[in-house]
mmCIF file of C-alpha atoms in Angstrom:
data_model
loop_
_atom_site.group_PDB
_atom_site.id
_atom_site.type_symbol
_atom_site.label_atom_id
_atom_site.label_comp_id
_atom_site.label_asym_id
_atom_site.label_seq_id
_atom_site.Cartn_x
_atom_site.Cartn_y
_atom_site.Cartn_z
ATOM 1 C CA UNK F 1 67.461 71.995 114.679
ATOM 2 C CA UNK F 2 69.089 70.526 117.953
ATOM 3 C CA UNK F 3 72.447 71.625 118.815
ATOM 4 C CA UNK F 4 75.287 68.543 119.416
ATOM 5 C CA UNK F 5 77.176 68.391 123.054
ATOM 6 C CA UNK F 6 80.699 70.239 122.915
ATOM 7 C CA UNK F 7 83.088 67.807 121.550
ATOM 8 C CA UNK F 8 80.594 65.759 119.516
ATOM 9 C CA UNK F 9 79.026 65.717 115.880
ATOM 10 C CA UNK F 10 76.217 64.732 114.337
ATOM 11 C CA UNK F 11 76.914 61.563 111.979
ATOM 12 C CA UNK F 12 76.016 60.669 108.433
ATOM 13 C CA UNK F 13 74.740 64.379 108.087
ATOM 14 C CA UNK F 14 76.080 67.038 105.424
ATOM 15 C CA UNK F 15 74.639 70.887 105.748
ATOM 16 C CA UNK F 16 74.586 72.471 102.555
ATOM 17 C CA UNK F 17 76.663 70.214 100.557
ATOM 18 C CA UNK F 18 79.313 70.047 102.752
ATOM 19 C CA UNK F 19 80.372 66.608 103.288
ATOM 20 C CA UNK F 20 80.718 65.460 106.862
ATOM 21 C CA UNK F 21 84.510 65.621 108.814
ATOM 22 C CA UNK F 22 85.677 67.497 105.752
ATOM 23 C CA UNK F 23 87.341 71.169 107.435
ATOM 24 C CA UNK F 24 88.376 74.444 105.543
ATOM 25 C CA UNK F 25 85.557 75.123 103.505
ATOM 26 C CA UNK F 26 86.398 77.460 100.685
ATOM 27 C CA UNK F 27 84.860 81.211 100.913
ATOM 28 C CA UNK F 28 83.196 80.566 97.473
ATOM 29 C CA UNK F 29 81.785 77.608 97.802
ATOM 30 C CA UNK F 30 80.783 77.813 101.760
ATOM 31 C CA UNK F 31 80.411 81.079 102.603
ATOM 32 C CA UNK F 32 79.033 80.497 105.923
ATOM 33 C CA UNK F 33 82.062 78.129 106.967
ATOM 34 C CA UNK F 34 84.032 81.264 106.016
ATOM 35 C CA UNK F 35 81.927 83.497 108.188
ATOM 36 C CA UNK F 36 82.124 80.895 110.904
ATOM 37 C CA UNK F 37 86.324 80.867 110.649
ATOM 38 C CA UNK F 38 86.029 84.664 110.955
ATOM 39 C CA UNK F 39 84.382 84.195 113.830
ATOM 40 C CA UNK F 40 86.495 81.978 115.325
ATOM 41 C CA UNK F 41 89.520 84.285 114.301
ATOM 42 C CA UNK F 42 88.195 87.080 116.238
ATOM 43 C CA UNK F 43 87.819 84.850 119.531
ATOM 44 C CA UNK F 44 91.364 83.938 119.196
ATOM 45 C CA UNK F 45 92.608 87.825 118.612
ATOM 46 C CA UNK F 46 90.079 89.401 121.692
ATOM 47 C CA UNK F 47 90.397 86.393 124.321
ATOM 48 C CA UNK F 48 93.078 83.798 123.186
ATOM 49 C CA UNK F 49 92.637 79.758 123.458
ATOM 50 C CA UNK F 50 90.786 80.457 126.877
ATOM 51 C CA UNK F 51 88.308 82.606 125.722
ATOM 52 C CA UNK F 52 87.531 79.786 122.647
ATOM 53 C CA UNK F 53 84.592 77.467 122.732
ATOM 54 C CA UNK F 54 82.421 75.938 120.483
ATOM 55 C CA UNK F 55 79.515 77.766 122.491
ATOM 56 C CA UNK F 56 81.013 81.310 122.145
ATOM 57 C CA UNK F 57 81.808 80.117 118.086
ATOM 58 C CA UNK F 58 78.343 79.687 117.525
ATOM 59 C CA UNK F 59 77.278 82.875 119.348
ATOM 60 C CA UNK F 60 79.528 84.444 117.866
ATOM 61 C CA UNK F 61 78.883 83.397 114.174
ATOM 62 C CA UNK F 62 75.054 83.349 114.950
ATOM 63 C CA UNK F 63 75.290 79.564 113.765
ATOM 64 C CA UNK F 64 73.513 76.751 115.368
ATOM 65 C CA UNK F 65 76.936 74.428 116.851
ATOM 66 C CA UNK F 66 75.450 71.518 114.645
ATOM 67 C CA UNK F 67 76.315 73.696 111.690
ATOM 68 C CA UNK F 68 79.981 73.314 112.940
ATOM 69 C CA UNK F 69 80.263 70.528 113.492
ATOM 70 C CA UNK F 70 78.754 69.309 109.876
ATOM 71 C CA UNK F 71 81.479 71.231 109.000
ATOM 72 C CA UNK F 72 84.697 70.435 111.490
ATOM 73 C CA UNK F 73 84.223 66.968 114.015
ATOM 74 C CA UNK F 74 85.831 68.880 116.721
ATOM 75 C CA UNK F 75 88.290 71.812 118.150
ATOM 76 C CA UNK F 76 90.802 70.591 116.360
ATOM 77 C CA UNK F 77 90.143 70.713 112.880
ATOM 78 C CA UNK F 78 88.430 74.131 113.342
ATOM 79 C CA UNK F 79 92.093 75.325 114.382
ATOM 80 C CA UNK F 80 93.495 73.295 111.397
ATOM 81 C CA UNK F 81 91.014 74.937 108.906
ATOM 82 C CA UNK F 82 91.531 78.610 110.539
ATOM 83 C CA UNK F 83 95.133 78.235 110.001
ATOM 84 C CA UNK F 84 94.464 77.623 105.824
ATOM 85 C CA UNK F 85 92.443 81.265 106.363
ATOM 86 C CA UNK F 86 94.803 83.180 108.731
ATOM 87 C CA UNK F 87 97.461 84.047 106.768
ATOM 88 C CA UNK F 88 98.440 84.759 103.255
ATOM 89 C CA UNK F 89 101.647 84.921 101.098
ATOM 90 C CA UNK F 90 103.091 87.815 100.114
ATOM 91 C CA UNK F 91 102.037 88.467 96.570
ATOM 92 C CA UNK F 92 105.027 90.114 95.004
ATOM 93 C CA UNK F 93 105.193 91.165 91.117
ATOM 94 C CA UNK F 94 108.365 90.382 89.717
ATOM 95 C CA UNK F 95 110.045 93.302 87.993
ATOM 96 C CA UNK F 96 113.611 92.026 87.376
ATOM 97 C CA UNK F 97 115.023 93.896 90.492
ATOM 98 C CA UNK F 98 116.009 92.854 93.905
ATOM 99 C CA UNK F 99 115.536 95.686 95.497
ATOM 100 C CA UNK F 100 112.305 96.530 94.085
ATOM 101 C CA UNK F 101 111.234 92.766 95.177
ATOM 102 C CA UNK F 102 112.142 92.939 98.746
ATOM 103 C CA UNK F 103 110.387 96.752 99.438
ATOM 104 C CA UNK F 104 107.410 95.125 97.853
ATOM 105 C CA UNK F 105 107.497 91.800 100.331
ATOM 106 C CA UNK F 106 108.573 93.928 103.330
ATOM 107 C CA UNK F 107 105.481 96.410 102.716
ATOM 108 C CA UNK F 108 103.578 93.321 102.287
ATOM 109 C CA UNK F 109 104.324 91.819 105.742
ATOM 110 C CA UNK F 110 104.354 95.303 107.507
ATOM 111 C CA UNK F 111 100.739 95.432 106.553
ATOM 112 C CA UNK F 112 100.166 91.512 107.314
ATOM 113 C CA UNK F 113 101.601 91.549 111.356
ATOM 114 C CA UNK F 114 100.429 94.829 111.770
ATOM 115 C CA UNK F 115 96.875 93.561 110.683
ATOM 116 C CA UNK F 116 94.236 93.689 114.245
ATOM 117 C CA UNK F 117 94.128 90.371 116.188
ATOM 118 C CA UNK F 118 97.880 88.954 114.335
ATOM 119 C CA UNK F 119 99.855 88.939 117.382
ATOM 120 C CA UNK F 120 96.851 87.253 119.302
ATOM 121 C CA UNK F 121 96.044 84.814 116.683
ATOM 122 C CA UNK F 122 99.800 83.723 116.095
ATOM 123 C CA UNK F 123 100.070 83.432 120.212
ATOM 124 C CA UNK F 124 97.263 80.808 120.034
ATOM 125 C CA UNK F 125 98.301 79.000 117.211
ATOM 126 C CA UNK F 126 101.579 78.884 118.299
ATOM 127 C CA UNK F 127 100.834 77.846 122.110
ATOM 128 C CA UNK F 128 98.473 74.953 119.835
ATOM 129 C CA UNK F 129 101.355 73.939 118.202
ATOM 130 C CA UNK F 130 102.919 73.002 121.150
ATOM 131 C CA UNK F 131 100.462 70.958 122.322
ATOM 132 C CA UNK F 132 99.329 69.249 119.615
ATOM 133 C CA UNK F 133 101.682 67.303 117.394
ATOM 134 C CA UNK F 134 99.482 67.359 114.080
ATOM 135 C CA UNK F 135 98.602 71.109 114.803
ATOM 136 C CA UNK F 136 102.629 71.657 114.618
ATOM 137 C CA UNK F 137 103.169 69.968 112.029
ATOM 138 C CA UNK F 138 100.568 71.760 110.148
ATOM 139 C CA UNK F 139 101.761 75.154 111.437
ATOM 140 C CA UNK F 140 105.112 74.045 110.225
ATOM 141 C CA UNK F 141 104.393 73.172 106.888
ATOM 142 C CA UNK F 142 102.167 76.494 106.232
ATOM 143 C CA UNK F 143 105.214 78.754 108.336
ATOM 144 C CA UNK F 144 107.208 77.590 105.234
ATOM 145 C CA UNK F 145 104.801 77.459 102.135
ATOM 146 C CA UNK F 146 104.457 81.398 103.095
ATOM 147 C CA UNK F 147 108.265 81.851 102.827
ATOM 148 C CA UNK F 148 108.145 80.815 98.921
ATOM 149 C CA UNK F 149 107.495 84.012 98.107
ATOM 150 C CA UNK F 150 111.026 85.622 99.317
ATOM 151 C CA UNK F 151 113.014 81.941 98.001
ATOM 152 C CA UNK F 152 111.345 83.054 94.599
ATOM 153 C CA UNK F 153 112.809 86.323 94.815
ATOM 154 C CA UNK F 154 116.050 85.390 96.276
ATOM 155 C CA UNK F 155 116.477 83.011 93.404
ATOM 156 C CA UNK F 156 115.437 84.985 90.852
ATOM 157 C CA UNK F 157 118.122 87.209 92.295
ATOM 158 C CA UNK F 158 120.547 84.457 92.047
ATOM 159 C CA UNK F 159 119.342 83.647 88.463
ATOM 160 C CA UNK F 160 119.950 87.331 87.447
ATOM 161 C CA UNK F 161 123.468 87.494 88.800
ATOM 162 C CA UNK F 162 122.504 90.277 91.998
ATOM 163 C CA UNK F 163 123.510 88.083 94.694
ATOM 164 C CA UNK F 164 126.098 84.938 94.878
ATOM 165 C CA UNK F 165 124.765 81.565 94.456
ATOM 166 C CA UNK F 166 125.434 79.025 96.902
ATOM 167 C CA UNK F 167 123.577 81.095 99.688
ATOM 168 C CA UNK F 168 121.182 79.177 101.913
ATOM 169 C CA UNK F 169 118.177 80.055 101.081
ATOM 170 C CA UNK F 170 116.329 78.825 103.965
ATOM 171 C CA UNK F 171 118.403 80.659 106.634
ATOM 172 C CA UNK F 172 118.722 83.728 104.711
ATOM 173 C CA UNK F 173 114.261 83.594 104.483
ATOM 174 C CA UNK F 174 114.391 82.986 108.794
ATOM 175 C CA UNK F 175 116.849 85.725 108.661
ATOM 176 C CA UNK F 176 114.738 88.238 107.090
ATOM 177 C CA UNK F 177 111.345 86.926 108.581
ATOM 178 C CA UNK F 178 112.981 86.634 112.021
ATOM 179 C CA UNK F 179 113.171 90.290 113.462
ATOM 180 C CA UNK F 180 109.704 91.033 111.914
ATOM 181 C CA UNK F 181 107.923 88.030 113.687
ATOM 182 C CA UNK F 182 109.842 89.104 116.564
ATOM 183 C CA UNK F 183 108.323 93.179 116.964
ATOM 184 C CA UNK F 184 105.064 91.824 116.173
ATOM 185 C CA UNK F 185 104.541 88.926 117.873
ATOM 186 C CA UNK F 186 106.877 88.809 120.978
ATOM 187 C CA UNK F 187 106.869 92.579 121.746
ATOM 188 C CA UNK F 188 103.600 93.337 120.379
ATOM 189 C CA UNK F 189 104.976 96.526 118.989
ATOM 190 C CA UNK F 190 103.939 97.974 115.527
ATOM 191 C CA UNK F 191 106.131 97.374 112.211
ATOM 192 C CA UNK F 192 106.372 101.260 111.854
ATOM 193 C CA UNK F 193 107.913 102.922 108.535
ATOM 194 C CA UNK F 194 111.077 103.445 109.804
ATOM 195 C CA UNK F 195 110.988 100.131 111.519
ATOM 196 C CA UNK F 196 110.572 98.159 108.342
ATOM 197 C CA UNK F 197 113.098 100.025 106.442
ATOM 198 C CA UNK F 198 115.753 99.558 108.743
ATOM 199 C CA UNK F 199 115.077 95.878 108.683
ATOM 200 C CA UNK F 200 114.754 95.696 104.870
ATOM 201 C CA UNK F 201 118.649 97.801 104.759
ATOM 202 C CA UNK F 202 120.167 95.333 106.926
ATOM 203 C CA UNK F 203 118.677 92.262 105.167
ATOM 204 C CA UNK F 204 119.716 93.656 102.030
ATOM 205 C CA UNK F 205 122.902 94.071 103.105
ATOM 206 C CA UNK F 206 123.430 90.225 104.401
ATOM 207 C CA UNK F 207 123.277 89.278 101.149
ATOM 208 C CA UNK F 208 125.715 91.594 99.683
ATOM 209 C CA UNK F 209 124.017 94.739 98.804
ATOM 210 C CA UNK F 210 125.888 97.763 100.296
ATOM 211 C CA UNK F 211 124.254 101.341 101.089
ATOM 212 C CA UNK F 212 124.853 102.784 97.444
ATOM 213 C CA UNK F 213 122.484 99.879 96.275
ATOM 214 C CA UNK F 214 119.804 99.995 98.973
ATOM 215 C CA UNK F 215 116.167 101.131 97.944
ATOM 216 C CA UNK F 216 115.539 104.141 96.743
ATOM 217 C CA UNK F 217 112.635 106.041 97.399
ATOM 218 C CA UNK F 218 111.325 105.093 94.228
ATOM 219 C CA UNK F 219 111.435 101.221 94.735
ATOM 220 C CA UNK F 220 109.187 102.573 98.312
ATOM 221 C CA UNK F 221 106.663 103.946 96.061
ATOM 222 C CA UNK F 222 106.190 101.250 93.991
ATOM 223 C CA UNK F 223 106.068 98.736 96.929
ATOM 224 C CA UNK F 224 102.849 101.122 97.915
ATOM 225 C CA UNK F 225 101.682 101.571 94.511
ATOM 226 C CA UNK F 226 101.365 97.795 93.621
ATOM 227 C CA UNK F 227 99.680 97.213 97.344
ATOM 228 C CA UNK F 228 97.387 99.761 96.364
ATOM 229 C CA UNK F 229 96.390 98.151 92.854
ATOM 230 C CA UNK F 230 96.011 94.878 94.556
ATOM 231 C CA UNK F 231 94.026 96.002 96.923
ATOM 232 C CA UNK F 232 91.593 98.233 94.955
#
């Protein structure tokens, strides 16, 4: 099979069901578009948007480039497709306690941004995103969906009577998510234990919980216990 030019795609062709100019294949149903966005993730975490070609994708994924291109028309929508894959929401079981809540999304995202290749990764995406309207927009959009997780909890918390209503919720979510980002992205230092529990005390107590009703140890352990579970 001949391999397209860099920036070009094959027309009218589909590559194991996979219709033409449609990106983000799903990991069930395309496994090797999957194994071809891993790829491309790695490229971006070990030599940023420089390092990324369509050449060094197909190397790299042991693909022929016509099989990415069936599968994303360009750059672009490989980008747009990687950033559906890249990150995931904080999956958080709801036990009917703040506290308990917010130790299980902080241990959540300490184990997300701490993750190899995150801080590279977000660097590209975000240094896309400034480039590249639709990227930004996209970026935008997902930056938020993945914040649902702590609006469900803070309203919940609302809901339940633990914290005042009329908070915005928005603010309060780039409030928490802020210093996180921050360590792991900007410094490029590690969420450590300590780290992420002196981040979790003072967001708890922005929205009204004092020291007496921080976690305790055993809202911790369940945090690591229901990780675990997921996990296993």
């Amino acid at each position: 099979m001949t391999d397209v030019e860099d920036g070009a795609m094959p027309a009218g062709v589909e590559d194991e069901g996979v219709p033409v100019g449609i990106p983000g294949p799903g990991s069930l149903d395309d496994p090797a578009g999957a194994s071809i966005l891993d790829a491309a993730m790695r490229l971006l975490a070990e030599g940023g948007l420089t390092a990324f070609t369509t050449d060094r994708l197909a190397s790299t994924a042991r693909v022929s480039k016509s099989s990415i291109y069936r599968r994303w028309p360009d750059k672009q929508s490989i980008f747009l497709a990687l950033m559906k894959q890249w990150g995931q929401r904080a999956e958080v079981d709801e036990t009917g306690d703040l506290r308990a809540e917010m130790a299980q999304w902080y241990a959540d995202r300490q184990r997300t941004y701490n993750s190899p290749g995150f801080r590279e990764v977000s660097a590209s995406l975000v240094e896309l995103a400034a480039h590249d309207r639709e990227i930004d927009e996209v970026l935008s959009a997902y930056r938020r969906s993945t914040w649902n997780t702590m609006r469900g909890i803070l309203k919940r918390a609302i809901d339940r009577g633990e914290i005042a209503a009329g908070e915005d919720l928005e603010r309060i979510e780039q409030f928490f998510l802020g210093p996180l980002y921050f360590r792991a992205v900007l410094e490029g230092q590690e969420i450590d234990d300590v780290t992420m529990a002196d981040f979790q005390r003072l967001a708890l107590a922005a929205v009204g919980l004092g020291s007496e009703q921080q976690p305790s140890a055993c809202a911790m352990d369940y945090a690591g216990s229901g990780a675990e579970e997921r996990n296993s």
